[in-house]
Short mmCIF file of C-alpha atoms and ligand atoms in Angstrom, two decimals:
data_model
loop_
_atom_site.label_atom_id
_atom_site.label_comp_id
_atom_site.label_asym_id
_atom_site.label_seq_id
_atom_site.Cartn_x
_atom_site.Cartn_y
_atom_site.Cartn_z
CA UNK U 1 -24.24 -46.84 -50.26
CA UNK U 2 -27.10 -44.72 -48.32
CA UNK U 3 -26.86 -41.67 -47.32
CA UNK U 4 -28.98 -39.47 -45.04
CA UNK U 5 -28.78 -35.98 -44.90
CA UNK U 6 -30.48 -33.59 -42.10
CA UNK U 7 -30.99 -30.12 -42.36
CA UNK U 8 -31.14 -28.35 -39.06
CA UNK U 9 -29.02 -31.08 -37.69
CA UNK U 10 -27.48 -29.17 -34.36
CA UNK U 11 -31.28 -28.21 -33.25
CA UNK U 12 -33.35 -30.00 -30.51
CA UNK U 13 -34.68 -32.18 -32.68
CA UNK U 14 -32.27 -32.40 -35.02
CA UNK U 15 -29.70 -33.55 -32.42
CA UNK U 16 -31.92 -36.54 -31.15
CA UNK U 17 -32.99 -37.59 -34.58
CA UNK U 18 -29.09 -37.93 -35.88
CA UNK U 19 -28.22 -39.70 -32.22
CA UNK U 20 -31.21 -42.35 -33.17
CA UNK U 21 -30.19 -42.29 -36.57
CA UNK U 22 -26.34 -43.20 -36.14
CA UNK U 23 -28.32 -46.26 -34.95
CA UNK U 24 -29.69 -47.39 -38.14
CA UNK U 25 -28.54 -50.14 -39.54
CA UNK U 26 -29.78 -49.06 -43.03
CA UNK U 27 -27.33 -45.49 -43.00
CA UNK U 28 -23.55 -45.69 -44.58
CA UNK U 29 -23.18 -42.17 -44.32
CA UNK U 30 -25.07 -39.68 -41.71
CA UNK U 31 -24.45 -36.30 -43.20
CA UNK U 32 -25.63 -32.96 -40.69
CA UNK U 33 -26.21 -29.38 -41.74
CA UNK U 34 -27.04 -26.54 -39.71
CA UNK U 35 -26.24 -22.81 -39.24
CA UNK U 36 -24.58 -23.11 -36.23
CA UNK U 37 -22.61 -25.52 -33.67
CA UNK U 38 -22.85 -28.59 -36.41
CA UNK U 39 -19.09 -29.83 -36.21
CA UNK U 40 -19.36 -30.24 -32.24
CA UNK U 41 -22.75 -32.25 -33.08
CA UNK U 42 -20.87 -34.25 -35.76
CA UNK U 43 -17.46 -34.85 -33.68
CA UNK U 44 -19.32 -36.19 -30.93
CA UNK U 45 -21.75 -38.21 -32.29
CA UNK U 46 -18.69 -39.52 -34.95
CA UNK U 47 -16.74 -41.55 -31.93
CA UNK U 48 -20.23 -44.04 -31.68
CA UNK U 49 -19.27 -47.17 -33.08
CA UNK U 50 -21.97 -47.85 -35.37
CA UNK U 51 -20.91 -48.51 -38.89
CA UNK U 52 -22.02 -45.17 -40.59
CA UNK U 53 -20.13 -42.55 -41.03
CA UNK U 54 -20.93 -39.07 -39.66
CA UNK U 55 -20.32 -36.19 -41.66
CA UNK U 56 -20.74 -32.46 -40.28
CA UNK U 57 -21.39 -29.24 -42.54
CA UNK U 58 -21.84 -25.61 -42.22
CA UNK U 59 -23.74 -22.75 -44.01
CA UNK U 60 -21.44 -22.62 -46.85
CA UNK U 61 -21.06 -26.65 -47.18
CA UNK U 62 -24.97 -27.29 -48.46
CA UNK U 63 -23.47 -28.80 -51.83
CA UNK U 64 -21.53 -31.26 -50.29
CA UNK U 65 -24.07 -32.03 -47.17
CA UNK U 66 -26.49 -33.05 -49.91
CA UNK U 67 -24.71 -34.58 -53.17
CA UNK U 68 -25.92 -38.29 -53.34
CA UNK U 69 -28.31 -38.20 -50.24
CA UNK U 70 -30.83 -40.80 -51.01
CA UNK U 71 -32.98 -39.26 -47.73
CA UNK U 72 -33.44 -36.07 -47.00
CA UNK U 73 -35.02 -34.75 -43.39
CA UNK U 74 -35.81 -30.70 -42.62
CA UNK U 75 -36.51 -30.11 -38.89
CA UNK U 76 -34.43 -26.59 -39.38
CA UNK U 77 -36.90 -23.79 -38.52
CA UNK U 78 -37.88 -21.88 -35.07
CA UNK U 79 -40.53 -23.99 -32.86
CA UNK U 80 -43.37 -22.52 -30.87
CA UNK U 81 -43.03 -20.52 -27.48
CA UNK U 82 -45.86 -20.51 -25.10
CA UNK U 83 -49.23 -18.46 -26.64
CA UNK U 84 -47.69 -19.69 -30.57
CA UNK U 85 -49.57 -21.68 -32.59
CA UNK U 86 -47.86 -23.17 -35.50
CA UNK U 87 -49.49 -20.97 -38.51
CA UNK U 88 -47.61 -18.23 -35.75
CA UNK U 89 -44.23 -20.02 -37.01
CA UNK U 90 -45.31 -19.32 -41.01
CA UNK U 91 -43.36 -16.28 -41.84
CA UNK U 92 -39.78 -17.88 -40.29
CA UNK U 93 -40.13 -21.30 -41.69
CA UNK U 94 -41.83 -20.98 -44.69
CA UNK U 95 -38.53 -18.89 -45.90
CA UNK U 96 -36.09 -21.44 -44.41
CA UNK U 97 -38.18 -24.29 -46.00
CA UNK U 98 -38.28 -22.86 -49.31
CA UNK U 99 -34.64 -22.31 -49.40
CA UNK U 100 -33.31 -25.81 -48.29
CA UNK U 101 -35.66 -27.45 -50.93
CA UNK U 102 -34.63 -25.48 -53.27
CA UNK U 103 -30.92 -26.66 -52.34
CA UNK U 104 -32.27 -30.07 -52.22
CA UNK U 105 -33.73 -29.88 -55.75
CA UNK U 106 -30.66 -29.21 -57.14
CA UNK U 107 -28.21 -31.02 -55.20
CA UNK U 108 -30.00 -34.63 -54.49
CA UNK U 109 -32.51 -34.23 -57.23
CA UNK U 110 -34.12 -37.88 -56.20
CA UNK U 111 -33.92 -37.98 -52.63
CA UNK U 112 -37.28 -38.75 -50.70
CA UNK U 113 -37.62 -35.49 -48.63
CA UNK U 114 -39.21 -35.57 -45.25
CA UNK U 115 -40.70 -32.71 -43.87
CA UNK U 116 -40.58 -31.65 -39.96
CA UNK U 117 -40.20 -27.86 -40.04
CA UNK U 118 -43.85 -26.42 -38.61
CA UNK U 119 -46.32 -25.80 -39.97
CA UNK U 120 -46.10 -29.25 -41.74
CA UNK U 121 -49.69 -28.46 -43.50
CA UNK U 122 -48.04 -25.49 -45.23
CA UNK U 123 -44.75 -26.28 -45.36
CA UNK U 124 -45.21 -29.48 -47.52
CA UNK U 125 -47.10 -27.41 -50.47
CA UNK U 126 -44.17 -25.05 -50.10
CA UNK U 127 -41.91 -28.13 -50.88
CA UNK U 128 -43.61 -29.17 -53.72
CA UNK U 129 -44.62 -26.22 -55.66
CA UNK U 130 -41.06 -25.00 -55.41
CA UNK U 131 -39.59 -28.13 -56.63
CA UNK U 132 -42.09 -27.89 -59.41
CA UNK U 133 -41.40 -24.71 -60.27
CA UNK U 134 -37.53 -25.99 -60.70
CA UNK U 135 -38.69 -29.16 -62.90
CA UNK U 136 -37.56 -31.51 -59.93
CA UNK U 137 -40.55 -32.61 -58.57
CA UNK U 138 -40.98 -36.54 -57.96
CA UNK U 139 -44.55 -37.68 -56.83
CA UNK U 140 -44.44 -39.50 -54.07
CA UNK U 141 -41.22 -38.24 -52.59
CA UNK U 142 -41.79 -35.41 -50.63
CA UNK U 143 -43.94 -35.80 -47.32
CA UNK U 144 -45.01 -34.38 -44.10
CA UNK U 145 -44.13 -35.81 -41.02
CA UNK U 146 -47.14 -35.93 -38.47
CA UNK U 147 -46.00 -39.36 -37.15
CA UNK U 148 -45.52 -37.61 -33.54
CA UNK U 149 -49.58 -37.53 -33.65
CA UNK U 150 -49.74 -41.23 -33.96
CA UNK U 151 -47.41 -41.84 -31.39
CA UNK U 152 -49.46 -39.44 -28.99
CA UNK U 153 -52.71 -41.03 -29.57
CA UNK U 154 -50.99 -44.68 -28.94
CA UNK U 155 -49.97 -42.98 -25.62
CA UNK U 156 -52.80 -41.04 -24.53
CA UNK U 157 -54.99 -44.13 -25.25
CA UNK U 158 -53.28 -46.29 -23.18
CA UNK U 159 -53.26 -44.02 -20.31
CA UNK U 160 -57.09 -43.19 -20.59
CA UNK U 161 -57.51 -47.39 -21.01
CA UNK U 162 -54.55 -48.71 -19.16
CA UNK U 163 -55.44 -49.55 -15.60
CA UNK U 164 -58.87 -51.53 -16.39
CA UNK U 165 -57.27 -53.15 -19.92
CA UNK U 166 -53.93 -55.40 -21.00
CA UNK U 167 -52.84 -52.70 -24.00
CA UNK U 168 -49.46 -52.07 -24.89
CA UNK U 169 -48.31 -49.14 -25.62
CA UNK U 170 -45.78 -49.80 -28.24
CA UNK U 171 -48.19 -52.32 -29.92
CA UNK U 172 -51.14 -49.88 -31.16
CA UNK U 173 -50.32 -49.60 -34.71
CA UNK U 174 -53.23 -52.09 -35.30
CA UNK U 175 -55.76 -50.19 -33.16
CA UNK U 176 -55.42 -46.55 -33.92
CA UNK U 177 -54.20 -44.29 -36.21
CA UNK U 178 -54.42 -40.48 -36.99
CA UNK U 179 -55.32 -38.89 -40.66
CA UNK U 180 -55.98 -35.24 -41.44
CA UNK U 181 -52.86 -32.90 -40.98
CA UNK U 182 -50.64 -31.65 -37.85
CA UNK U 183 -52.47 -29.26 -36.58
CA UNK U 184 -55.35 -28.74 -33.56
CA UNK U 185 -58.29 -29.42 -35.44
CA UNK U 186 -56.98 -30.86 -38.88
CA UNK U 187 -55.78 -34.14 -36.62
CA UNK U 188 -57.73 -36.48 -36.33
CA UNK U 189 -57.68 -39.47 -34.67
CA UNK U 190 -59.06 -42.49 -36.24
CA UNK U 191 -60.01 -45.89 -34.16
CA UNK U 192 -59.29 -49.16 -36.66
CA UNK U 193 -59.99 -51.22 -33.52
CA UNK U 194 -63.84 -50.00 -32.97
CA UNK U 195 -63.71 -51.20 -29.79
CA UNK U 196 -60.87 -48.95 -28.21
CA UNK U 197 -63.44 -46.03 -29.61
CA UNK U 198 -66.20 -47.29 -27.70
CA UNK U 199 -64.65 -47.73 -24.55
CA UNK U 200 -63.64 -44.17 -23.84
CA UNK U 201 -66.74 -43.34 -25.08
CA UNK U 202 -68.66 -45.69 -22.58
CA UNK U 203 -66.26 -43.90 -19.67
CA UNK U 204 -66.81 -40.79 -21.15
CA UNK U 205 -63.29 -39.96 -22.00
CA UNK U 206 -63.15 -40.01 -25.81
CA UNK U 207 -63.93 -35.86 -26.16
CA UNK U 208 -60.67 -35.27 -23.87
CA UNK U 209 -58.42 -38.06 -25.37
CA UNK U 210 -59.32 -36.57 -28.97
CA UNK U 211 -58.42 -33.16 -27.65
CA UNK U 212 -55.57 -34.52 -26.44
CA UNK U 213 -54.27 -35.62 -28.89
CA UNK U 214 -55.63 -33.07 -31.37
CA UNK U 215 -53.15 -30.25 -28.77
CA UNK U 216 -50.73 -32.66 -27.25
CA UNK U 217 -47.64 -30.34 -28.98
CA UNK U 218 -49.23 -27.48 -26.47
CA UNK U 219 -48.48 -29.84 -23.45
CA UNK U 220 -45.14 -29.27 -24.22
CA UNK U 221 -44.71 -26.39 -24.90
CA UNK U 222 -46.56 -24.89 -21.72
CA UNK U 223 -44.24 -27.39 -19.71
CA UNK U 224 -41.21 -26.23 -21.44
CA UNK U 225 -42.23 -22.69 -20.72
CA UNK U 226 -40.50 -20.95 -23.32
CA UNK U 227 -37.53 -23.30 -24.12
CA UNK U 228 -39.39 -24.26 -27.24
CA UNK U 229 -41.78 -27.42 -28.09
CA UNK U 230 -41.44 -31.35 -28.38
CA UNK U 231 -38.01 -32.25 -29.70
CA UNK U 232 -37.25 -35.66 -27.82
CA UNK U 233 -41.01 -37.13 -29.16
CA UNK U 234 -40.26 -35.87 -31.82
CA UNK U 235 -37.02 -37.02 -32.50
CA UNK U 236 -38.14 -40.66 -31.71
CA UNK U 237 -41.43 -40.45 -34.10
CA UNK U 238 -38.85 -38.62 -37.06
CA UNK U 239 -36.81 -41.87 -36.54
CA UNK U 240 -39.12 -44.84 -36.69
CA UNK U 241 -40.77 -42.78 -40.15
CA UNK U 242 -37.39 -42.52 -41.49
CA UNK U 243 -36.64 -46.26 -40.76
CA UNK U 244 -39.74 -47.40 -42.28
CA UNK U 245 -38.84 -45.11 -45.36
CA UNK U 246 -35.33 -46.49 -45.24
CA UNK U 247 -36.51 -50.17 -45.06
CA UNK U 248 -38.38 -49.64 -48.25
CA UNK U 249 -36.06 -48.32 -50.10
CA UNK U 250 -33.59 -51.51 -49.60
CA UNK U 251 -36.42 -53.26 -50.58
CA UNK U 252 -37.58 -54.50 -53.80
CA UNK U 253 -41.01 -55.02 -53.40
CA UNK U 254 -44.01 -52.52 -51.56
CA UNK U 255 -43.79 -51.57 -48.46
CA UNK U 256 -47.80 -51.67 -46.91
CA UNK U 257 -47.62 -49.89 -43.87
CA UNK U 258 -50.23 -48.34 -41.39
CA UNK U 259 -48.63 -45.16 -40.78
CA UNK U 260 -49.86 -41.94 -41.97
CA UNK U 261 -48.03 -38.71 -43.27
CA UNK U 262 -49.20 -35.83 -45.03
CA UNK U 263 -48.97 -36.36 -48.73
CA UNK U 264 -49.67 -34.34 -51.84
CA UNK U 265 -53.06 -36.43 -53.53
CA UNK U 266 -52.27 -35.70 -57.05
CA UNK U 267 -48.72 -37.00 -57.12
CA UNK U 268 -50.18 -40.54 -55.73
CA UNK U 269 -51.71 -43.13 -58.11
CA UNK U 270 -55.29 -43.06 -56.10
CA UNK U 271 -55.04 -39.89 -54.95
CA UNK U 272 -58.36 -39.35 -56.91
CA UNK U 273 -60.41 -41.91 -54.74
CA UNK U 274 -59.38 -40.12 -52.00
CA UNK U 275 -60.40 -37.17 -52.72
CA UNK U 276 -63.98 -38.55 -53.83
CA UNK U 277 -64.42 -40.89 -50.63
CA UNK U 278 -62.76 -37.85 -48.20
CA UNK U 279 -65.38 -35.33 -50.20
CA UNK U 280 -63.33 -32.50 -51.37
CA UNK U 281 -62.22 -33.27 -55.03
CA UNK U 282 -60.23 -29.53 -54.41
CA UNK U 283 -58.31 -31.07 -51.57
CA UNK U 284 -54.60 -31.21 -52.49
CA UNK U 285 -52.87 -33.14 -49.60
CA UNK U 286 -54.10 -34.79 -46.74
CA UNK U 287 -52.18 -37.23 -43.80
CA UNK U 288 -52.91 -41.08 -44.76
CA UNK U 289 -52.06 -44.18 -44.14
CA UNK U 290 -49.68 -44.60 -47.07
CA UNK U 291 -47.73 -47.16 -49.13
CA UNK U 292 -44.50 -47.29 -49.81
CA UNK U 293 -42.19 -48.61 -52.91
CA UNK U 294 -38.83 -47.81 -52.69
CA UNK U 295 -39.07 -45.29 -49.97
CA UNK U 296 -41.54 -43.38 -52.36
CA UNK U 297 -45.43 -43.03 -51.30
CA UNK U 298 -47.10 -45.32 -54.33
CA UNK U 299 -50.62 -45.45 -52.79
CA UNK U 300 -52.45 -44.36 -49.82
CA UNK U 301 -54.61 -46.83 -47.86
CA UNK U 302 -57.79 -45.78 -48.10
CA UNK U 303 -60.00 -48.58 -46.01
CA UNK U 304 -59.57 -46.11 -43.42
CA UNK U 305 -61.98 -43.71 -44.84
CA UNK U 306 -64.78 -46.72 -45.25
CA UNK U 307 -64.82 -47.49 -42.07
CA UNK U 308 -65.25 -43.88 -40.32
CA UNK U 309 -67.81 -43.17 -37.19
CA UNK U 310 -70.21 -40.32 -37.08
CA UNK U 311 -67.56 -38.76 -34.61
CA UNK U 312 -64.89 -39.02 -36.76
CA UNK U 313 -66.59 -37.82 -40.10
CA UNK U 314 -67.52 -34.40 -38.30
CA UNK U 315 -64.01 -34.09 -37.30
CA UNK U 316 -62.33 -35.38 -40.70
CA UNK U 317 -64.83 -32.45 -41.78
CA UNK U 318 -63.78 -29.87 -39.81
CA UNK U 319 -59.99 -30.95 -40.53
CA UNK U 320 -60.43 -30.56 -44.15
CA UNK U 321 -62.06 -26.69 -44.20
CA UNK U 322 -58.55 -25.76 -42.17
CA UNK U 323 -56.36 -27.87 -44.31
CA UNK U 324 -57.32 -25.91 -47.13
CA UNK U 325 -56.62 -22.50 -45.87
CA UNK U 326 -53.23 -24.15 -44.51
CA UNK U 327 -52.56 -25.49 -48.17
CA UNK U 328 -53.76 -22.37 -49.91
CA UNK U 329 -51.19 -20.50 -47.97
CA UNK U 330 -47.99 -22.56 -48.80
CA UNK U 331 -49.01 -22.29 -52.55
CA UNK U 332 -49.31 -18.99 -51.86
CA UNK U 333 -45.89 -18.02 -50.96
CA UNK U 334 -44.10 -19.67 -53.66
CA UNK U 335 -46.50 -19.78 -56.82
CA UNK U 336 -47.51 -15.76 -55.55
CA UNK U 337 -43.64 -15.39 -55.10
CA UNK U 338 -42.85 -16.39 -58.73
P1 NAI F 401 -34.88 -25.45 -32.99
O1 NAI F 401 -34.27 -24.04 -32.66
O2 NAI F 401 -34.31 -26.20 -31.38
O3 NAI F 401 -33.68 -25.89 -33.90
C1 NAI F 401 -33.77 -25.55 -35.63
C2 NAI F 401 -32.43 -25.87 -36.08
O4 NAI F 401 -32.50 -25.38 -37.31
C3 NAI F 401 -31.49 -24.73 -35.39
O5 NAI F 401 -29.94 -25.34 -34.97
C4 NAI F 401 -31.28 -23.70 -36.49
O6 NAI F 401 -29.85 -23.64 -36.43
C5 NAI F 401 -31.75 -24.48 -37.44
N1 NAI F 401 -31.65 -23.88 -38.79
C6 NAI F 401 -32.15 -22.45 -38.68
N2 NAI F 401 -32.32 -22.01 -40.03
C7 NAI F 401 -31.71 -23.12 -41.01
C8 NAI F 401 -31.15 -23.24 -42.43
N3 NAI F 401 -31.46 -21.89 -43.00
N4 NAI F 401 -30.44 -24.10 -42.69
C9 NAI F 401 -29.68 -24.96 -41.52
N5 NAI F 401 -30.43 -25.29 -40.25
C10 NAI F 401 -30.83 -23.52 -39.60
O7 NAI F 401 -35.74 -25.84 -33.16
P2 NAI F 401 -36.52 -27.07 -32.66
O8 NAI F 401 -37.32 -27.36 -31.56
O9 NAI F 401 -35.82 -28.47 -33.34
O10 NAI F 401 -37.88 -27.32 -34.33
C11 NAI F 401 -37.33 -27.55 -35.11
C12 NAI F 401 -39.14 -27.76 -36.06
O11 NAI F 401 -39.12 -28.64 -35.81
C13 NAI F 401 -39.52 -26.44 -35.76
O12 NAI F 401 -40.39 -25.80 -36.90
C14 NAI F 401 -40.70 -27.16 -35.00
O13 NAI F 401 -42.14 -27.02 -34.79
C15 NAI F 401 -40.92 -28.64 -35.65
N6 NAI F 401 -41.42 -29.68 -35.09
C16 NAI F 401 -42.27 -30.27 -35.97
C17 NAI F 401 -43.29 -31.07 -34.94
C18 NAI F 401 -44.01 -32.14 -36.37
O14 NAI F 401 -44.85 -33.13 -35.36
N7 NAI F 401 -43.91 -31.97 -37.30
C19 NAI F 401 -42.83 -31.87 -33.79
C20 NAI F 401 -42.24 -30.68 -33.44
C21 NAI F 401 -40.70 -30.05 -34.05
#
């Protein structure tokens, strides 16, 4: 029995994410929670002839929504409008994430928690500190979903190089990863296949590529013209990441992945090694490729840090400076409030 709960399931991200997860062979109950329209969304999905049961829960029903959940995914919160940075969402989303994580700690204490709500760089520290306060924090169980940056990087690199190569957007996971955090300058694309990066440089489009990955979200916000931010591509990214966690939950052995996620370093076996390699012993959170055991992050694949180019190192140093501020803001929201 595997129960997955989505908090914020009726939203722009929540609905297509729920649809994709309704197809997952790993899920027996898909539990949807939102403050609005959740009956309609869950009834609609419950007519799909896959093996999972879909249940819907409104505001007063959060205990039922969460009880027994193995995995809780949180896309609840407001999205960006034109002219807004992810940090502008902090005030509203911090309260939402704090409250939903508290309920999760209370009603589904062992669940793996995936944070999609922005700004991820601050929301994950909020979640971790809140669970610590409650005595419910389990290392490796709380991660921020940065997968959309990787999906974008894989797409854009083929956009730039596709014409004169045989690159396939769906098979890029060994060629590129994205580390750092999930907003603007904290997003650091890294080429695992150095040849690709070199080709981009030769074609004089490396800088443009980096900028597109870092600010790809703005393209969507602008095109939607006030109707929100990325929802469909985010749903796909969230689904891919959740499937990786679910696959790992169903396996006895550890799963090595090339998938990055934003994680709390002191909770991870080689967290100190990561801090040393990044060159900042105070850095508590970063997105890097994770190794999973039973759906929890057990360790980080640090090889990516050993092979950075000078450009990538520069980008990472800029990212780390900004990350420290984002992380601090999230921590203070909880610690300052206790
Ligand atoms: P939306 O406004 O369409 O949906 C948000 C949903 O959350 C709404 O249905 C709302 O009723 C619900 N909600 C609000 N407060 C709640 C609460 N306390 N309990 C339960 N549900 C609650 O927004 P959208 O487009 O779905 O975006 C959601 C979040 O995901 C935003 O913060 C956005 O910035 C973030 N996002 C993150 C990405 C990432 O890569 N991590 C990419 C795209 C979006």
